[in-house]
């Protein structure tokens, strides 16, 4: 392990849900000091004006997005920005000598033309894109050690990939048969006002959206193809659930052998051995979103149907923590050679 030192951290996009969650978590990290909270739209305003829950906790005015000034105040920058923003900002931050962990989707897709097709923005510079290391901690954690630039996975991909990768790696399921049915809380849409996320529209309602068109599809397919060693395409349907936090990804696949639920429990426990943030349920017990709320855990359960020859996976995370800020801090810990769970060892909020 490398020598520990306190890092100065800046958070770009501090007025979004991902950014303010980074603030909450980093305030309890023993090796990090938040030295700058940044917003392009609210520079000069106390952050507690927009987030009164930070009163007397974070007593800072929001800074503007000026890379040279950020470099004077920080060693590492978390960019919790909308897609299309980070692709322009990150190269300047790296050029200024900063380490960067990007929470947007701009650097996850390695094929620029695929990114442009799904995200509807110009692709990032190819040289900078090539530097980005995809930080799905439990699978690619060794690859982020001592790097300068990490692309944090998306929320839906985190729940989905952690739920599927061990079975695909073992050759137990047919990648061509995958159907993914995912549900998210409303915080996944961000803090901006929109009719579709207005309380009367979402309360006591449950609806599908972006069917076959969600921008996380190519990210999921890219990683599964890498793991499977062949091109993988998936059917992926997202739903908006009337809750604030949480993702449940329910996945269906055809079995390539006579495997039981006990077999899957053992396989996954061995795969994620010593990775404390993935918890595997016992046979016949399936996780719920509230059981991981406010935490960095991903909980996974299984149901094998011998009648159809299929297996169902249920994977849940808190979309704002494991799906964003928590995994970003987990990546920071790995990047710096620190204990992976540093600053993240807290119990889920229940009920």
Coordinates of C-alpha atoms in Angstrom, one line a residue:
X1 CA 0.0 0.0 0.0
X2 CA 1.3 3.5 -0.9
X3 CA 1.9 6.1 1.8
X4 CA -1.3 7.8 2.8
X5 CA -1.6 11.5 2.4
X6 CA -4.6 13.9 2.6
X7 CA -5.8 14.7 -0.9
X8 CA -7.4 18.0 -1.8
X9 CA -10.6 17.3 -3.8
X10 CA -12.7 19.5 -6.0
X11 CA -16.2 18.5 -7.1
X12 CA -17.5 19.9 -10.4
X13 CA -21.2 19.7 -10.6
X14 CA -21.7 20.2 -6.8
X15 CA -25.3 21.3 -7.2
X16 CA -26.5 18.0 -8.7
X17 CA -27.5 14.9 -6.8
X18 CA -24.3 13.0 -7.7
X19 CA -22.2 16.0 -6.6
X20 CA -23.9 16.7 -3.3
X21 CA -23.7 12.9 -2.5
X22 CA -19.9 13.1 -3.1
X23 CA -19.8 15.9 -0.6
X24 CA -21.8 13.9 2.0
X25 CA -19.4 10.9 1.6
X26 CA -16.1 12.7 1.3
X27 CA -16.9 14.7 4.4
X28 CA -16.3 11.4 6.3
X29 CA -13.3 10.3 4.3
X30 CA -10.1 10.3 6.5
X31 CA -7.7 11.0 3.6
X32 CA -9.6 13.6 1.7
X33 CA -10.3 17.3 2.2
X34 CA -12.9 19.0 0.0
X35 CA -11.2 22.3 -1.1
X36 CA -13.6 23.4 -3.8
X37 CA -17.2 22.9 -4.7
X38 CA -17.9 24.0 -8.2
X39 CA -20.9 25.0 -10.3
X40 CA -21.0 26.7 -13.6
X41 CA -24.4 28.2 -12.9
X42 CA -24.2 29.3 -9.2
X43 CA -20.7 30.6 -8.8
X44 CA -20.3 32.8 -5.7
X45 CA -23.4 31.5 -4.0
X46 CA -23.1 29.5 -0.7
X47 CA -23.7 25.9 -1.4
X48 CA -26.0 25.7 1.6
X49 CA -28.4 28.1 -0.1
X50 CA -29.4 25.4 -2.5
X51 CA -28.8 22.6 -0.1
X52 CA -29.9 23.7 3.4
X53 CA -29.0 20.3 4.9
X54 CA -25.3 21.3 4.5
X55 CA -25.8 24.3 6.8
X56 CA -22.8 24.5 9.3
X57 CA -21.3 21.4 7.6
X58 CA -20.0 22.7 4.3
X59 CA -19.5 26.5 4.7
X60 CA -18.3 27.3 1.2
X61 CA -19.3 29.4 -1.7
X62 CA -19.5 27.7 -5.0
X63 CA -16.5 28.3 -7.3
X64 CA -16.6 28.7 -11.1
X65 CA -15.3 26.2 -13.6
X66 CA -11.8 27.6 -14.3
X67 CA -9.3 24.7 -14.7
X68 CA -6.2 26.8 -13.8
X69 CA -7.9 27.9 -10.5
X70 CA -9.1 24.3 -9.8
X71 CA -5.5 23.1 -10.2
X72 CA -4.3 25.5 -7.6
X73 CA -6.8 24.2 -5.0
X74 CA -7.0 20.5 -5.7
X75 CA -5.1 17.3 -6.4
X76 CA -8.1 15.4 -7.7
X77 CA -11.3 16.4 -9.4
X78 CA -14.6 14.6 -9.5
X79 CA -16.6 15.7 -12.6
X80 CA -20.3 15.1 -11.8
X81 CA -21.5 16.9 -14.9
X82 CA -24.1 16.2 -17.6
X83 CA -22.9 14.3 -20.7
X84 CA -21.3 16.5 -23.3
X85 CA -19.7 18.7 -20.6
X86 CA -17.0 16.5 -19.3
X87 CA -15.7 15.7 -22.7
X88 CA -14.6 19.3 -23.1
X89 CA -13.6 19.9 -19.5
X90 CA -11.6 16.8 -18.6
X91 CA -8.8 17.3 -21.1
X92 CA -8.1 20.7 -19.6
X93 CA -8.0 19.3 -16.1
X94 CA -5.7 16.5 -17.1
X95 CA -3.4 19.0 -18.9
X96 CA -3.3 21.0 -15.6
X97 CA -1.8 17.9 -13.9
X98 CA -4.9 16.9 -12.0
X99 CA -6.2 13.4 -11.4
X100 CA -9.8 13.0 -12.6
X101 CA -12.7 10.7 -11.8
X102 CA -15.5 11.3 -14.3
X103 CA -19.1 10.5 -13.3
X104 CA -20.6 11.4 -16.7
X105 CA -21.1 9.0 -19.6
X106 CA -18.6 10.8 -21.8
X107 CA -15.6 8.5 -21.5
X108 CA -17.3 5.1 -20.9
X109 CA -17.8 4.1 -24.6
X110 CA -14.6 3.4 -26.3
X111 CA -16.0 3.8 -29.9
X112 CA -16.6 7.4 -30.5
X113 CA -19.1 6.8 -33.3
X114 CA -21.2 4.6 -30.9
X115 CA -21.0 7.3 -28.3
X116 CA -22.3 9.9 -30.7
X117 CA -25.1 7.6 -31.8
X118 CA -26.4 7.0 -28.3
X119 CA -25.5 10.2 -26.5
X120 CA -26.2 12.7 -29.3
X121 CA -23.0 14.6 -28.5
X122 CA -19.7 14.9 -30.3
X123 CA -17.3 12.2 -29.2
X124 CA -14.4 13.1 -26.8
X125 CA -10.9 13.5 -28.2
X126 CA -9.7 10.0 -29.1
X127 CA -6.3 10.5 -27.3
X128 CA -8.1 11.4 -24.0
X129 CA -10.7 8.7 -24.4
X130 CA -7.9 6.1 -24.7
X131 CA -6.6 7.3 -21.3
X132 CA -9.9 6.6 -19.5
X133 CA -9.9 3.5 -17.4
X134 CA -13.4 2.0 -16.8
X135 CA -13.8 1.7 -13.1
X136 CA -16.2 -1.1 -12.3
X137 CA -14.4 -1.8 -9.0
X138 CA -15.2 -5.4 -8.3
X139 CA -14.3 -6.5 -11.8
X140 CA -11.6 -4.1 -13.1
X141 CA -10.3 -2.8 -9.8
X142 CA -6.7 -3.8 -10.5
X143 CA -6.7 -1.7 -13.6
X144 CA -7.4 1.6 -11.9
X145 CA -4.5 1.4 -9.4
X146 CA -2.1 4.4 -9.9
X147 CA -3.8 5.8 -12.9
X148 CA -4.7 9.5 -13.4
X149 CA -8.1 9.2 -15.1
X150 CA -11.0 6.9 -14.3
X151 CA -14.4 6.8 -16.0
X152 CA -17.0 5.8 -13.3
X153 CA -19.6 3.3 -14.6
X154 CA -23.3 4.2 -15.0
X155 CA -25.9 3.3 -12.4
X156 CA -27.9 0.8 -14.5
X157 CA -24.7 -0.8 -15.8
X158 CA -23.3 -1.2 -12.3
X159 CA -26.3 -3.2 -11.0
X160 CA -26.6 -5.1 -14.3
X161 CA -22.9 -6.0 -14.9
X162 CA -22.3 -7.0 -11.3
X163 CA -25.3 -9.3 -11.5
X164 CA -24.3 -11.0 -14.8
X165 CA -20.5 -11.1 -15.1
X166 CA -19.7 -14.1 -12.9
X167 CA -22.2 -16.3 -14.7
X168 CA -21.0 -15.2 -18.1
X169 CA -17.4 -15.6 -17.1
X170 CA -18.1 -19.2 -16.0
X171 CA -20.0 -20.0 -19.2
X172 CA -23.1 -20.9 -17.3
X173 CA -25.6 -18.7 -19.3
X174 CA -26.1 -17.9 -22.9
X175 CA -25.2 -14.3 -23.5
X176 CA -27.4 -14.2 -26.6
X177 CA -30.5 -14.8 -24.5
X178 CA -30.1 -11.9 -22.1
X179 CA -33.2 -9.8 -21.2
X180 CA -32.7 -7.0 -18.7
X181 CA -35.7 -5.3 -16.9
X182 CA -34.4 -2.4 -14.8
X183 CA -36.2 0.1 -12.5
X184 CA -34.8 3.3 -11.0
X185 CA -35.8 5.9 -8.5
X186 CA -36.5 9.4 -9.7
X187 CA -33.2 10.8 -8.4
X188 CA -31.6 9.1 -11.4
X189 CA -33.1 11.7 -13.6
X190 CA -31.1 14.5 -11.9
X191 CA -32.3 17.7 -10.1
X192 CA -33.5 19.6 -13.1
X193 CA -37.2 20.3 -13.4
X194 CA -39.2 18.3 -15.9
X195 CA -42.9 17.5 -16.3
X196 CA -42.2 13.8 -16.5
X197 CA -40.7 13.9 -13.0
X198 CA -43.2 16.3 -11.4
X199 CA -44.7 14.7 -8.3
X200 CA -48.3 14.3 -9.6
X201 CA -46.8 12.6 -12.7
X202 CA -44.6 10.1 -10.9
X203 CA -46.5 9.5 -7.6
X204 CA -48.5 6.3 -7.6
X205 CA -47.3 5.6 -11.1
X206 CA -44.9 3.2 -12.8
X207 CA -43.8 3.6 -16.4
X208 CA -41.3 2.4 -18.9
X209 CA -39.1 4.8 -20.8
X210 CA -36.4 4.9 -23.5
X211 CA -37.3 1.3 -24.5
X212 CA -34.4 -0.1 -26.5
X213 CA -32.9 3.4 -26.7
X214 CA -31.3 4.0 -23.3
X215 CA -27.8 5.4 -23.5
X216 CA -26.5 2.7 -21.0
X217 CA -27.2 -0.1 -23.5
X218 CA -23.8 0.3 -25.4
X219 CA -22.0 0.5 -22.1
X220 CA -23.5 -2.8 -20.9
X221 CA -22.9 -4.5 -24.2
X222 CA -19.3 -3.3 -24.4
X223 CA -18.4 -4.8 -21.0
X224 CA -20.3 -8.0 -21.5
X225 CA -18.7 -8.5 -24.9
X226 CA -15.3 -8.0 -23.4
X227 CA -16.1 -10.6 -20.6
X228 CA -17.7 -13.1 -23.0
X229 CA -15.0 -12.8 -25.7
X230 CA -17.8 -12.3 -28.3
X231 CA -20.2 -9.6 -29.4
X232 CA -23.1 -9.5 -26.9
X233 CA -26.4 -7.6 -27.5
X234 CA -29.1 -7.3 -24.9
X235 CA -32.8 -6.4 -24.7
X236 CA -32.8 -3.6 -22.0
X237 CA -36.0 -1.9 -20.7
X238 CA -35.9 0.8 -18.1
X239 CA -38.7 1.8 -15.8
X240 CA -39.2 4.8 -13.5
X241 CA -40.4 3.8 -10.0
X242 CA -42.1 6.2 -7.5
X243 CA -39.2 6.2 -5.1
X244 CA -36.3 8.6 -4.6
X245 CA -33.3 6.2 -4.5
X246 CA -32.6 2.8 -5.8
X247 CA -32.1 0.5 -8.8
X248 CA -33.4 -3.0 -9.2
X249 CA -32.1 -4.8 -12.3
X250 CA -33.9 -8.1 -13.0
X251 CA -32.2 -10.2 -15.6
X252 CA -33.2 -13.3 -17.4
X253 CA -30.9 -15.8 -19.3
X254 CA -31.0 -19.3 -20.7
X255 CA -28.9 -21.8 -18.8
X256 CA -26.0 -23.7 -20.5
X257 CA -26.1 -26.6 -18.0
X258 CA -28.0 -28.1 -15.1
X259 CA -27.2 -25.5 -12.4
X260 CA -29.1 -25.0 -9.2
X261 CA -29.6 -21.9 -7.1
X262 CA -27.1 -23.2 -4.6
X263 CA -24.6 -23.5 -7.5
X264 CA -25.1 -19.8 -8.4
X265 CA -24.8 -18.7 -4.7
X266 CA -21.5 -20.5 -4.4
X267 CA -20.2 -19.3 -7.8
X268 CA -20.9 -15.7 -6.9
X269 CA -19.6 -15.8 -3.4
X270 CA -16.3 -17.2 -4.7
X271 CA -16.2 -14.6 -7.5
X272 CA -16.8 -11.7 -5.1
X273 CA -14.7 -13.2 -2.3
X274 CA -13.1 -10.4 -0.2
X275 CA -15.1 -7.7 -2.1
X276 CA -17.1 -6.4 0.8
X277 CA -19.6 -4.3 -1.2
X278 CA -21.2 -7.2 -3.1
X279 CA -23.5 -9.3 -0.9
X280 CA -24.9 -12.5 -2.2
X281 CA -28.3 -13.7 -0.9
X282 CA -29.0 -17.2 0.3
X283 CA -31.2 -19.5 -1.9
X284 CA -34.8 -18.3 -2.0
X285 CA -34.0 -14.8 -0.7
X286 CA -34.0 -11.9 -3.1
X287 CA -32.8 -8.3 -2.3
X288 CA -34.9 -5.1 -2.2
X289 CA -33.8 -1.6 -2.9
X290 CA -34.4 -0.4 0.6
X291 CA -31.9 -2.9 1.9
X292 CA -29.0 -1.0 0.2
X293 CA -30.4 2.6 0.5
X294 CA -27.7 5.2 1.3
X295 CA -24.9 2.6 1.1
X296 CA -22.3 1.4 -1.4
X297 CA -23.6 -2.2 -1.4
X298 CA -24.8 -4.3 -4.3
X299 CA -27.0 -7.2 -3.3
X300 CA -27.7 -10.1 -5.6
X301 CA -30.1 -13.0 -5.6
X302 CA -31.1 -15.8 -8.0
X303 CA -34.0 -18.0 -9.0
X304 CA -33.4 -21.0 -11.3
X305 CA -36.4 -22.3 -13.3
X306 CA -35.8 -25.9 -14.3
X307 CA -39.1 -25.9 -16.2
X308 CA -37.9 -23.2 -18.7
X309 CA -34.2 -23.8 -18.4
X310 CA -33.7 -20.1 -17.4
X311 CA -32.2 -18.3 -14.5
X312 CA -33.4 -15.0 -13.0
X313 CA -30.9 -12.6 -11.4
X314 CA -32.0 -9.8 -9.1
X315 CA -29.4 -7.1 -8.4
X316 CA -30.0 -3.9 -6.4
X317 CA -28.0 -0.8 -5.6
X318 CA -28.5 2.8 -4.4
X319 CA -28.2 4.6 -7.7
X320 CA -26.7 7.7 -6.1
X321 CA -24.1 5.8 -4.1
X322 CA -22.9 2.6 -5.6
X323 CA -24.3 3.8 -8.9
X324 CA -22.4 7.1 -8.7
X325 CA -20.7 8.9 -5.8
X326 CA -19.9 5.8 -3.7
X327 CA -18.3 3.9 -6.5
X328 CA -16.3 7.0 -7.5
X329 CA -14.8 7.1 -4.0
X330 CA -14.2 3.3 -4.1
X331 CA -12.3 4.0 -7.4
X332 CA -10.4 6.8 -5.6
X333 CA -9.3 4.4 -2.9
X334 CA -8.1 1.9 -5.5
X335 CA -6.4 4.6 -7.5
X336 CA -4.4 5.8 -4.5
X337 CA -3.6 2.3 -3.2
X338 CA -5.7 2.8 -0.1
X339 CA -8.0 0.3 1.6
X340 CA -10.9 -0.1 -0.9
X341 CA -13.6 0.5 1.7
X342 CA -12.1 3.7 3.2
X343 CA -14.8 6.2 4.0
X344 CA -17.5 3.9 2.8
X345 CA -18.2 1.6 5.7
X346 CA -21.6 2.7 6.8
X347 CA -24.8 0.7 7.2
X348 CA -27.7 1.1 4.8
X349 CA -30.5 3.4 6.0
X350 CA -33.5 1.3 7.0
X351 CA -36.4 1.6 6.9

